[in-house]
PDB file of C-alpha atoms in Angstrom:
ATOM      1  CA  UNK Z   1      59.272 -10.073  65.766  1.00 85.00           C
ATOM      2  CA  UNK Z   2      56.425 -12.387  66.528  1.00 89.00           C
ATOM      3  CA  UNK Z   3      55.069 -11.498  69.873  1.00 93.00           C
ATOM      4  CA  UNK Z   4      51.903 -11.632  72.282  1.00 96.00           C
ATOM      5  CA  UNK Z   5      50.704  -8.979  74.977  1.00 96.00           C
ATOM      6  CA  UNK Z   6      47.848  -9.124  76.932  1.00 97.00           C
ATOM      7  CA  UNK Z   7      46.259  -7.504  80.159  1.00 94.00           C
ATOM      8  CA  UNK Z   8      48.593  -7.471  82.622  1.00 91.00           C
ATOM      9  CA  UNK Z   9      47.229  -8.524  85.869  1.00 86.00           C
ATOM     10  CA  UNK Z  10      46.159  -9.246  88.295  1.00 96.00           C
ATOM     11  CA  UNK Z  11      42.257  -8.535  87.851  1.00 97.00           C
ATOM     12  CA  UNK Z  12      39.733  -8.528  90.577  1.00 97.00           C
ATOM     13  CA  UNK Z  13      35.914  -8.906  89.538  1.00 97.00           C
ATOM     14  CA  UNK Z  14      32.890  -9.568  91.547  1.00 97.00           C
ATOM     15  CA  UNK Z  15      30.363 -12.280  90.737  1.00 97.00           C
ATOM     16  CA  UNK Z  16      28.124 -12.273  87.689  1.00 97.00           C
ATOM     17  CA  UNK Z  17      30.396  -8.871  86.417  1.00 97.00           C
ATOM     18  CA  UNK Z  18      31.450  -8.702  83.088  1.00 98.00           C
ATOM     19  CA  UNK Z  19      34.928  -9.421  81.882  1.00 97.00           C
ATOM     20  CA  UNK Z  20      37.569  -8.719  79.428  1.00 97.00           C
ATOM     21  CA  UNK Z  21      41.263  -9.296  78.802  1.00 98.00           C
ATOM     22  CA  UNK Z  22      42.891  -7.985  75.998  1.00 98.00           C
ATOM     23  CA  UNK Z  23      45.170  -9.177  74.161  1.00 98.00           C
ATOM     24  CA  UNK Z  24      47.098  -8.319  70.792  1.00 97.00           C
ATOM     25  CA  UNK Z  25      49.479 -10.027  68.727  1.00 96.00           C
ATOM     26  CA  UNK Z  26      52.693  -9.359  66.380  1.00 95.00           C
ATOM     27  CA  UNK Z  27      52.951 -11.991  63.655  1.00 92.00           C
ATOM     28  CA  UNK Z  28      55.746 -10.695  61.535  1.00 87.00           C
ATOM     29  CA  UNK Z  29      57.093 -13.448  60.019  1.00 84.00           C
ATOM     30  CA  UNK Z  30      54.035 -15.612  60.482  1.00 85.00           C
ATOM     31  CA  UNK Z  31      52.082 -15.799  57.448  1.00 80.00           C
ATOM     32  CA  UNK Z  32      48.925 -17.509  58.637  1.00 83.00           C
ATOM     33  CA  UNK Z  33      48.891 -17.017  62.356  1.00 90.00           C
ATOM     34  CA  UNK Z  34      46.305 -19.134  64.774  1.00 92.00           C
ATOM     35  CA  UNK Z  35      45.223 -17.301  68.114  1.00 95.00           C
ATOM     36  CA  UNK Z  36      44.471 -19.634  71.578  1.00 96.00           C
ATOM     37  CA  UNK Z  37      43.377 -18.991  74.985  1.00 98.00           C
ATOM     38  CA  UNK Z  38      45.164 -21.360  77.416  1.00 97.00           C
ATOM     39  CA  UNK Z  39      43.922 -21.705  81.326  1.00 97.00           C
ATOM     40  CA  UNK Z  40      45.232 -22.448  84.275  1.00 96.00           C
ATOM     41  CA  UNK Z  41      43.459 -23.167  87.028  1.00 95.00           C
ATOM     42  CA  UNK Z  42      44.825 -23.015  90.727  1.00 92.00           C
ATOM     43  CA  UNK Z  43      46.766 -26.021  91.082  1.00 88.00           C
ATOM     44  CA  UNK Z  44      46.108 -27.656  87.804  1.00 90.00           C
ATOM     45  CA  UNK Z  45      48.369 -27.685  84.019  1.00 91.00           C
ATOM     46  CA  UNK Z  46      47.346 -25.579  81.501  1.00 95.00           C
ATOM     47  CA  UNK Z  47      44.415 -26.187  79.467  1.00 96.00           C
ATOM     48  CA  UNK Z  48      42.906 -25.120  76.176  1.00 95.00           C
ATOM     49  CA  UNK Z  49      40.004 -22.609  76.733  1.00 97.00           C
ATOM     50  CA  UNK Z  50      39.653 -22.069  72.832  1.00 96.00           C
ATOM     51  CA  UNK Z  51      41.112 -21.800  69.288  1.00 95.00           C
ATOM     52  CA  UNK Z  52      40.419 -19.596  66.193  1.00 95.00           C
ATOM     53  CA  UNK Z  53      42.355 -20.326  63.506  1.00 91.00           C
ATOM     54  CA  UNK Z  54      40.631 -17.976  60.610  1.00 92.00           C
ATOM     55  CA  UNK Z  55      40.705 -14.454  60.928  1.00 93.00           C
ATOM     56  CA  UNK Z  56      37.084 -13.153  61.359  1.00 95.00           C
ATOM     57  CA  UNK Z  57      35.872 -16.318  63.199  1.00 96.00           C
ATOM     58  CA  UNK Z  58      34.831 -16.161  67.114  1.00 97.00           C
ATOM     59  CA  UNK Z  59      35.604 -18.690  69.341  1.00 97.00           C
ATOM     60  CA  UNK Z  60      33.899 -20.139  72.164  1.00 97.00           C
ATOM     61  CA  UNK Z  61      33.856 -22.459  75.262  1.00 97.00           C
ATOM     62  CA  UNK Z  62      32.420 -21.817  78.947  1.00 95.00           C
ATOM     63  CA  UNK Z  63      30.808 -18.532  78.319  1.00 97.00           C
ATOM     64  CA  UNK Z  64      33.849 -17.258  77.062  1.00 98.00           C
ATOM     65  CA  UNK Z  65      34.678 -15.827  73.976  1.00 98.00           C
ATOM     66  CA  UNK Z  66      37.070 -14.497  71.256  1.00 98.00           C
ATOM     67  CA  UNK Z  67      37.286 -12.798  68.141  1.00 97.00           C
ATOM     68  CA  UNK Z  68      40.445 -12.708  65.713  1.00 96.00           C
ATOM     69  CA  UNK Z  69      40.808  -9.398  64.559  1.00 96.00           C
ATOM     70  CA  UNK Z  70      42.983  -9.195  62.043  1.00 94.00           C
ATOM     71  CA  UNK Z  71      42.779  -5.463  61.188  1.00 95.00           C
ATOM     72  CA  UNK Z  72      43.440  -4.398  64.961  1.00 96.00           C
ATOM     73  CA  UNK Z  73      45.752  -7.955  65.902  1.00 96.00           C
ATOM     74  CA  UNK Z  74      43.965  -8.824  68.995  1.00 97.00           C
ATOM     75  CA  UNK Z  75      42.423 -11.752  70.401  1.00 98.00           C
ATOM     76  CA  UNK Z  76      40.207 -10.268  73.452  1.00 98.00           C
ATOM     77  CA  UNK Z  77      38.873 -12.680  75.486  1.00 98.00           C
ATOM     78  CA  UNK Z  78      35.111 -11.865  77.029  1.00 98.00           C
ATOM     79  CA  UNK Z  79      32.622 -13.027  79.231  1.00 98.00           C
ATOM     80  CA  UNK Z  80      29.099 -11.685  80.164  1.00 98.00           C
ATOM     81  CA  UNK Z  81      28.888 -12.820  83.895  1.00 98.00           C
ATOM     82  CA  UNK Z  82      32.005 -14.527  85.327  1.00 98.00           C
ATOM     83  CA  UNK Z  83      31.788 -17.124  88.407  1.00 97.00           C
ATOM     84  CA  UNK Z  84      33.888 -17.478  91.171  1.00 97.00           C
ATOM     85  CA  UNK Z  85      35.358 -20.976  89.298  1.00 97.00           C
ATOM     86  CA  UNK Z  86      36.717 -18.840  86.873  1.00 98.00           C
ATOM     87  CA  UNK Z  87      39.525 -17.386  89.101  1.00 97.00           C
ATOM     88  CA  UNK Z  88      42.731 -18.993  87.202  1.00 97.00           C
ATOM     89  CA  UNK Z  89      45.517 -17.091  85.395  1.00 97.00           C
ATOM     90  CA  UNK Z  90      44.745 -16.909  81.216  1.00 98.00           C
ATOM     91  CA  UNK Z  91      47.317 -17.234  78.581  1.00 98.00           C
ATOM     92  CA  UNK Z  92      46.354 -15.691  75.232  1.00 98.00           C
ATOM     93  CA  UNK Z  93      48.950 -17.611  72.181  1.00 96.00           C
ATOM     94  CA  UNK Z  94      50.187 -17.225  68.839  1.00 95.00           C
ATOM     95  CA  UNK Z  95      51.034 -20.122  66.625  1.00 91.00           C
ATOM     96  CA  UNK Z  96      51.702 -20.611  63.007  1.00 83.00           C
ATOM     97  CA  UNK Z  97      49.437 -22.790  60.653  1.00 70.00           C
ATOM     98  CA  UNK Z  98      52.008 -22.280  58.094  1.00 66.00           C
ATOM     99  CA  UNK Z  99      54.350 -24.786  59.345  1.00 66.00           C
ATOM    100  CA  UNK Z 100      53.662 -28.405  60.327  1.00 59.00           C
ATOM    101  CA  UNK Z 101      54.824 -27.938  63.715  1.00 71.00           C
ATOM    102  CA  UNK Z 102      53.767 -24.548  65.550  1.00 76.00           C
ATOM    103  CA  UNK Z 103      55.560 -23.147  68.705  1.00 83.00           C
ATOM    104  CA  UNK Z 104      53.668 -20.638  70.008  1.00 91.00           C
ATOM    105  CA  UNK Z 105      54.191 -17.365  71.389  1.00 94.00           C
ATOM    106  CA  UNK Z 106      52.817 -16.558  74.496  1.00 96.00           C
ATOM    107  CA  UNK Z 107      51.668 -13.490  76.810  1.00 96.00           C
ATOM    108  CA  UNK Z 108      53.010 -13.287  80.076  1.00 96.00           C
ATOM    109  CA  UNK Z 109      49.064 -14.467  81.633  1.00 96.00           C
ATOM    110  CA  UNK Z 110      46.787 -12.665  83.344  1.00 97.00           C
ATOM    111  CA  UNK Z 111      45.504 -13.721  87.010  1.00 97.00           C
ATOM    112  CA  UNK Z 112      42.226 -13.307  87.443  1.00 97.00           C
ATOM    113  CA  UNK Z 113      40.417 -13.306  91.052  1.00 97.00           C
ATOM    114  CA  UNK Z 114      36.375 -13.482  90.919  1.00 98.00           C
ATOM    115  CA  UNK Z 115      35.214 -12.316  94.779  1.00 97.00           C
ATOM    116  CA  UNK Z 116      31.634 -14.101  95.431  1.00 94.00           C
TER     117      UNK Z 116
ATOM    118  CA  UNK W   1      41.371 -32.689  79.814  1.00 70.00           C
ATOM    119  CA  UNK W   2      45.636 -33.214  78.658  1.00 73.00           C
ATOM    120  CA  UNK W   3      46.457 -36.565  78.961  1.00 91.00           C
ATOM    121  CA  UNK W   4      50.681 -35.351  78.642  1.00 95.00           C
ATOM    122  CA  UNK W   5      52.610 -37.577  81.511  1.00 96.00           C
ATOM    123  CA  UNK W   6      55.188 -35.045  82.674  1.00 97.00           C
ATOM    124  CA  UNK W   7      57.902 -37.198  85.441  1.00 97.00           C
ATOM    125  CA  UNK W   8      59.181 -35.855  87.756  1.00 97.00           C
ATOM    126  CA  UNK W   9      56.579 -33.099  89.301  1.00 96.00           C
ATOM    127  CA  UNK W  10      59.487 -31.357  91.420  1.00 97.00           C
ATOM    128  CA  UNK W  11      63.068 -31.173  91.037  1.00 98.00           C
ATOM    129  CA  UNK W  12      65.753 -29.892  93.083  1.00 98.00           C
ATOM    130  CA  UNK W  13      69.263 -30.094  92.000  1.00 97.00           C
ATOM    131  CA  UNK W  14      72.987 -28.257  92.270  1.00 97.00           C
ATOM    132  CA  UNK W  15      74.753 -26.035  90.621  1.00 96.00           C
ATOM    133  CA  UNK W  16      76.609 -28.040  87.786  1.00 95.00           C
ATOM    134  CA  UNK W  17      74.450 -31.040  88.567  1.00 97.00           C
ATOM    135  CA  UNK W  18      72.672 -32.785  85.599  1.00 97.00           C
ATOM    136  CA  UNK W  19      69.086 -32.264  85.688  1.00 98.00           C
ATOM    137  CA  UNK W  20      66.541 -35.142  83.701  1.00 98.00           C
ATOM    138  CA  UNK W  21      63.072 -34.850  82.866  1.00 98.00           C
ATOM    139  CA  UNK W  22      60.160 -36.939  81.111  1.00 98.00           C
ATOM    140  CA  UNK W  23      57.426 -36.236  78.787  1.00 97.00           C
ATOM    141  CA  UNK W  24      55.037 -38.979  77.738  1.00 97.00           C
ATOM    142  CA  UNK W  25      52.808 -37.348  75.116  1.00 95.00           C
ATOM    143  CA  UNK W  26      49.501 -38.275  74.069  1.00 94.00           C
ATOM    144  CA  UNK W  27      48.677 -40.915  72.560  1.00 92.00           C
ATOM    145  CA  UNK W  28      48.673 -40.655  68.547  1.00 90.00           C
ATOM    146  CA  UNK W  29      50.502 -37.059  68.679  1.00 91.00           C
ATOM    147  CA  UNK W  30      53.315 -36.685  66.228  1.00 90.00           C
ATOM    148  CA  UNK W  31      54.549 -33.660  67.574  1.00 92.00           C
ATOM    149  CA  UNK W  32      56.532 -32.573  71.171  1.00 94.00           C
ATOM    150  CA  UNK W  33      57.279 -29.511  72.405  1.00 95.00           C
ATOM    151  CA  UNK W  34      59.365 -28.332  75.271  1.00 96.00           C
ATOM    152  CA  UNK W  35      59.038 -24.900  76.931  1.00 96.00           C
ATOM    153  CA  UNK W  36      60.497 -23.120  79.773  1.00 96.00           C
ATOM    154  CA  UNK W  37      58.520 -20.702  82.154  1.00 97.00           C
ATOM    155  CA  UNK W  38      60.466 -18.916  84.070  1.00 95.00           C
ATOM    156  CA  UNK W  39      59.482 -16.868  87.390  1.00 93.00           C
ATOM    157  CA  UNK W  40      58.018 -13.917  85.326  1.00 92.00           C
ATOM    158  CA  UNK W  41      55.687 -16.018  83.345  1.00 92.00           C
ATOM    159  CA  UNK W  42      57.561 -15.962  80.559  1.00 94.00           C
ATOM    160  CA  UNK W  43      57.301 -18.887  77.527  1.00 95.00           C
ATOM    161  CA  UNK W  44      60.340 -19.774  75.900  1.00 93.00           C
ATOM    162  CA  UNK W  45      60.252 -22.583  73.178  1.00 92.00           C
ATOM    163  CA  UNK W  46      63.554 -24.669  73.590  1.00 93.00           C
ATOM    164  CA  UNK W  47      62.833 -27.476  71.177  1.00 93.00           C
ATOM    165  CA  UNK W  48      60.483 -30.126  69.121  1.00 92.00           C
ATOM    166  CA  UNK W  49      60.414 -33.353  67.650  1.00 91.00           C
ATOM    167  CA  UNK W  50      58.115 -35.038  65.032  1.00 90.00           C
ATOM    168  CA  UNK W  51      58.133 -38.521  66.090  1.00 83.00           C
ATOM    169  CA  UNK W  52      62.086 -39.272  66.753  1.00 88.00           C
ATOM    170  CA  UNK W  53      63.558 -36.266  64.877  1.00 91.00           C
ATOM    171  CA  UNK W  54      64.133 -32.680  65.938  1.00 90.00           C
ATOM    172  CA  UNK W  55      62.395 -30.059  63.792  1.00 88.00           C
ATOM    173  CA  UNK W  56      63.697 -26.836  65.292  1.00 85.00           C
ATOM    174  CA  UNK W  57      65.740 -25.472  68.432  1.00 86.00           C
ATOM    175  CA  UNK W  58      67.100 -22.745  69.934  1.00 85.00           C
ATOM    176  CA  UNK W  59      70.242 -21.624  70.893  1.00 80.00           C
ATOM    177  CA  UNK W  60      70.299 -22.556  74.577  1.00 69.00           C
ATOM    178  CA  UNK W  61      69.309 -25.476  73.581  1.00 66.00           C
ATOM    179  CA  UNK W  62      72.145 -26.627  71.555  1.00 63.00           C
ATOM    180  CA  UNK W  63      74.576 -25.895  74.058  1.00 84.00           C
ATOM    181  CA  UNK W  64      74.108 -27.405  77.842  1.00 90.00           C
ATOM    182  CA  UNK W  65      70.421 -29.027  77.153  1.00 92.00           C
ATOM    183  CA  UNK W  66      69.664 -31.909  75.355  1.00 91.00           C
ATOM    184  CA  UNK W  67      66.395 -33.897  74.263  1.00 93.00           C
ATOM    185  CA  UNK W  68      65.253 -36.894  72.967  1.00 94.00           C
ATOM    186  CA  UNK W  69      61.653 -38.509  71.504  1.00 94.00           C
ATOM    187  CA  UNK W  70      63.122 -42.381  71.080  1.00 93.00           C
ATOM    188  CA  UNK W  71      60.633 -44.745  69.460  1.00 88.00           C
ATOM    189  CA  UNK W  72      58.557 -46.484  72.187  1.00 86.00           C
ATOM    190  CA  UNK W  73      60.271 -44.641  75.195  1.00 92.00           C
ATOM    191  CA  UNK W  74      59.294 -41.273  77.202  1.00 95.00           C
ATOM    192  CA  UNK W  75      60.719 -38.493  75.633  1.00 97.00           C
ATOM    193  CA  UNK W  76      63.340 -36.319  77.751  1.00 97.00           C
ATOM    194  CA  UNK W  77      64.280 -33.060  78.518  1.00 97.00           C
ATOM    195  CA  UNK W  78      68.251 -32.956  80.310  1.00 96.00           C
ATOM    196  CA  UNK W  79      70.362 -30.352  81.435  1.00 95.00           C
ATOM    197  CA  UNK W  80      74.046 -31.110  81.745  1.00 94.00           C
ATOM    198  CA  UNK W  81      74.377 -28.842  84.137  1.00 93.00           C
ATOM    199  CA  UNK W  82      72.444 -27.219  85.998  1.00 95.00           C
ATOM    200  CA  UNK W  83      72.572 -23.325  86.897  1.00 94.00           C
ATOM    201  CA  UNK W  84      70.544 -21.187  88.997  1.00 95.00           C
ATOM    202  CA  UNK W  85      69.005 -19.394  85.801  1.00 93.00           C
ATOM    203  CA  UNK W  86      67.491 -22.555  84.559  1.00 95.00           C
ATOM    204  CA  UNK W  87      65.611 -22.340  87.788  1.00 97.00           C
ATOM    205  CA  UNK W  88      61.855 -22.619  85.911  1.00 97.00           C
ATOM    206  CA  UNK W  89      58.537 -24.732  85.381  1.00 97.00           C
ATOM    207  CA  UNK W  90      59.042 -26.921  82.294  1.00 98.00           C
ATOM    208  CA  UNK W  91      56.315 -27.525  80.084  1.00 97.00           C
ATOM    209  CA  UNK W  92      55.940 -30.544  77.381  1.00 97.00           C
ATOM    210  CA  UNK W  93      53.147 -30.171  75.148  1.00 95.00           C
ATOM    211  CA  UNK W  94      51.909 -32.418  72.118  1.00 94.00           C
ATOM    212  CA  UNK W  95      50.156 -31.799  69.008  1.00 91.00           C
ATOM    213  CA  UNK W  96      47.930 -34.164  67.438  1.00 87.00           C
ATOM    214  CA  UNK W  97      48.721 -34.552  63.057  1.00 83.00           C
ATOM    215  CA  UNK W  98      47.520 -31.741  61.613  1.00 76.00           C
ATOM    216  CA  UNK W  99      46.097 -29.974  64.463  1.00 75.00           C
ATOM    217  CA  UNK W 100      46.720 -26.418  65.238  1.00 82.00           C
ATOM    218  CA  UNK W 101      46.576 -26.947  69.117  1.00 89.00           C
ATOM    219  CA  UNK W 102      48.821 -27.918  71.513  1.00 93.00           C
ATOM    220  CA  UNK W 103      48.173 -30.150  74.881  1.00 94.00           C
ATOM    221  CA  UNK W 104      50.064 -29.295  77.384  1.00 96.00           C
ATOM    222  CA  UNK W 105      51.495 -31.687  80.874  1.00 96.00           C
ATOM    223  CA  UNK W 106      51.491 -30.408  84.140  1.00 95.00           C
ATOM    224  CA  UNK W 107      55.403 -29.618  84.234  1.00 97.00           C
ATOM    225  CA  UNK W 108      58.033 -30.378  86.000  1.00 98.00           C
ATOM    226  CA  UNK W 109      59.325 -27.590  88.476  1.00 97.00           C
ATOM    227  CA  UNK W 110      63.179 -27.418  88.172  1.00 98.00           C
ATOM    228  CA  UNK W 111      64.677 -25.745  91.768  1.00 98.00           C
ATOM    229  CA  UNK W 112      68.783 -25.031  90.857  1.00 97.00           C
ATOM    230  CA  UNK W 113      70.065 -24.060  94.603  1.00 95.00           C
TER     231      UNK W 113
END
């Protein structure tokens, strides 16, 4: 089936350390899947971090980024020095641009704490 | 940020009481979505509409929930009645015409004691 894993959490980082989440996908009956990172910050709704909808392309927003891999599935989300404002829990998503209206599949989030 | 209007924030009801939520989506979005997230963080589509009509929904759906997207109204998300497995945050989201994205409210927290 169509499905989404990712790190499981939670993940502890120290200031200005690097970071990654992984996070692969199953599109089997999706044809011409779109991958998303979602946010959600400590008290807040979720949010749209960033989007790649062609295979091959990187995404980008607040020093983080993504890569759609289609030979390997994943969607890794990665940033060089994370800050303390970037504790939240991340949601990596699978949608469909084949049909009009996408619901997307999503991981079960990761929670990430950044100590100062 | 998601300008998504999700009414009421919390929501505590019975066991076999009916349980009503709102969604007013963003402005000049075509499409709703509602999901369920339950207490393992776990997404589960339920339905969506494209303007008034429904496009696609599950199973659980069809039998003790039921939604609506009426022209010029809030769209709504009920549950006939209520159980303690529909306990769960639940999420409207809308997508602008032909985006990929999806913009999401901040949910309404459903408590079934």
């Amino acid at each position: 089936g169509d499905s989404v894993t990712q790190t499981e959490g939670p993940v502890t980082v120290s200031e200005s350390e690097s970071l990654i989440i992984n996070c692969t996908y199953s599109a089997t009956s999706i044809a011409y899947p779109n991958l998303f990172w979602y946010v959600r910050y400590p008290g807040e709704g979720l949010q749209l971090l960033l989007k790649v909808i062609t295979a091959g392309q990187k995404g980008s927003s607040r020093g983080f980024e993504a890569t759609y891999n289609k030979e390997t599935t994943s969607f890794h989300l990665q940033k060089a020095s994370v800050q303390e404002s970037d504790s939240a829990v991340y949601y990596c998503a699978l949608g469909d641009q084949g049909t009009g209206y996408q619901n997307f599949y999503f991981g079960k989030g990761t929670s990430l704490t950044v100590i100062p | 940020n998601s300008k998504v209007i999700q009414t009421p924030r919390y929501l505590v009801k019975g066991q076999g009481q009916k349980a009503k939520m709102r969604c007013i989506p963003e402005k000049g979005h075509p499409v709703v979505f509602w999901y369920q997230q339950n207490k393992n963080n776990e997404f589960k589509f339920l339905i969506n509409f494209q303007n008034q009509e429904v496009l696609q929904q599950i199973d659980m759906t069809e039998k003790r929930f039921s939604a609506e997207c009426p022209s010029n109204s809030p769209c709504s998300l009920e549950i006939q009645s209520s159980e303690a497995g529909d306990s769960a945050l639940y999420l409207c989201a809308s997508s602008p015409p032909r985006g990929y994205e999806q913009y999401f409210g901040p949910g309404t927290r459903l408590t079934v004691l």
